[in-house]
CSV table of C-alpha atoms in Angstrom, one decimal:
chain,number,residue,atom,x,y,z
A,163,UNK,CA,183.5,129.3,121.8
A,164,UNK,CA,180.4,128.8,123.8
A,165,UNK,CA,178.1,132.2,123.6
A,166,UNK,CA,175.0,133.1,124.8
A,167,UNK,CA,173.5,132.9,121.5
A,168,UNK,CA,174.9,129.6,120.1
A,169,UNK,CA,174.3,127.5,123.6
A,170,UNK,CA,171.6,125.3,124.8
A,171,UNK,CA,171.3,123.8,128.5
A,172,UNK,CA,172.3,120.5,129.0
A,173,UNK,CA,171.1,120.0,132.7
A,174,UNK,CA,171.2,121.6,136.0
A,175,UNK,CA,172.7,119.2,139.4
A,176,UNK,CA,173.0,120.5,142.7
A,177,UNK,CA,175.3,117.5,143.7
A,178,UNK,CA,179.3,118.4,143.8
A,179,UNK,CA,180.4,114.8,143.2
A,180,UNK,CA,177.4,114.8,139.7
A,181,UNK,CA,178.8,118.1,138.7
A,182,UNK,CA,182.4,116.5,138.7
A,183,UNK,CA,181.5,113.6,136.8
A,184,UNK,CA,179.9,115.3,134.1
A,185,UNK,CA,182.8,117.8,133.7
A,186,UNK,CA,185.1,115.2,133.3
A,187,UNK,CA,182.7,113.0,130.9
A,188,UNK,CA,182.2,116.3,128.5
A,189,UNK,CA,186.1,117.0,129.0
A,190,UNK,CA,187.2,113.2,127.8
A,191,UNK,CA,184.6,113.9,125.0
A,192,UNK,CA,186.0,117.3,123.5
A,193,UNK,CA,183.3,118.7,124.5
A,194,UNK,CA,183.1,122.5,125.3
A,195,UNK,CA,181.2,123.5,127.9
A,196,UNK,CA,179.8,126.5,130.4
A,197,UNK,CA,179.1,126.1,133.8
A,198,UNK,CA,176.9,129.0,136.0
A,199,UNK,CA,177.1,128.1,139.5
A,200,UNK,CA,174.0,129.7,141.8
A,201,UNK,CA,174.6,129.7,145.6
A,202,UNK,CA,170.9,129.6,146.6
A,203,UNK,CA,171.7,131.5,150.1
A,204,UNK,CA,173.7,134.3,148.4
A,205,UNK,CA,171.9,138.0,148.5
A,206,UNK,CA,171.2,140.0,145.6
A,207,UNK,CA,169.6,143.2,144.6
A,208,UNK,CA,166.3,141.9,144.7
A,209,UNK,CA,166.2,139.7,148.1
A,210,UNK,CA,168.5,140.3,151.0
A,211,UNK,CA,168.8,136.3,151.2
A,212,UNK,CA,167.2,134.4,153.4
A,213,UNK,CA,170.4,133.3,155.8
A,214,UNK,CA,170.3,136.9,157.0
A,215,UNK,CA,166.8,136.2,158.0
A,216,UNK,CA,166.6,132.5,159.2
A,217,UNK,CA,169.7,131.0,159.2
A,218,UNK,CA,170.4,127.4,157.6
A,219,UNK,CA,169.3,125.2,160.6
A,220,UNK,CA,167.2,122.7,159.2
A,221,UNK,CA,167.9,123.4,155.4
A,222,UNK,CA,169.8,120.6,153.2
A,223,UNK,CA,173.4,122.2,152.5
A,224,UNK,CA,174.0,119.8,149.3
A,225,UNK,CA,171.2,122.1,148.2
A,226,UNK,CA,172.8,124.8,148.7
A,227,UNK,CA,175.0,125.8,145.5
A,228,UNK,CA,173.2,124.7,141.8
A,229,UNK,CA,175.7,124.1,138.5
A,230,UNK,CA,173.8,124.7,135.4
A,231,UNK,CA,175.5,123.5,132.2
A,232,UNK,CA,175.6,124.8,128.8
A,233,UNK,CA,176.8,123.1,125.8
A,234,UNK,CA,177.2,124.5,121.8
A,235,UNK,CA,173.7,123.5,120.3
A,236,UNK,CA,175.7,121.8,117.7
A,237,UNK,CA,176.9,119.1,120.9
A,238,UNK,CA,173.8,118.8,122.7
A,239,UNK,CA,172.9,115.4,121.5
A,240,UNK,CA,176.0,114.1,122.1
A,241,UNK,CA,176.4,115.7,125.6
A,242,UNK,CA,173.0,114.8,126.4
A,243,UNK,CA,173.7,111.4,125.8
A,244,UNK,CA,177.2,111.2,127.7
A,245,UNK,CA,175.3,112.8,130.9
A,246,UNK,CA,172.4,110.6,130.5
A,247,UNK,CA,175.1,107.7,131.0
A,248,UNK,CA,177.1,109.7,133.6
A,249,UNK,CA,173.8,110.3,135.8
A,250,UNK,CA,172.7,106.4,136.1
């Protein structure tokens, strides 16, 4: 079981398609993993987003959601080397 305490980030991809690829690599692998997924136009507490204010036109929508993974420390090496091989 992955907690915060006993977890290390493995990498962060804004790409759908990347965010597939390394699932499945770390799945294949027995690999446990945690993904956080950040949509970067959202609101929160702190901002009232920026859509409300501007809109997207002329913004990049594959940059639009972010997918951070986390890995138990005791994987990382492995899982860093499967998406080092996954990313080329």
């Amino acid at each position: 079981m992955i907690t915060i305490f006993n977890r290390k980030e493995l990498c962060s991809v804004y790409s759908m398609k990347e965010q597939s690829n390394i699932r499945i690599a770390l799945t294949r692998s027995n690999i446990d993993y945690h993904i956080k997924t950040i949509n970067r136009m959202s609101s929160s507490p702190f901002s009232s987003g920026t859509r409300s204010r501007t809109g997207s036109f002329g913004q990049k929508q594959e940059l639009n959601y972010q997918y951070i993974f986390y890995v138990h420390k005791k994987d990382f090496k492995k899982a860093s080397m499967l998406v080092g091989k996954t990313r080329v």
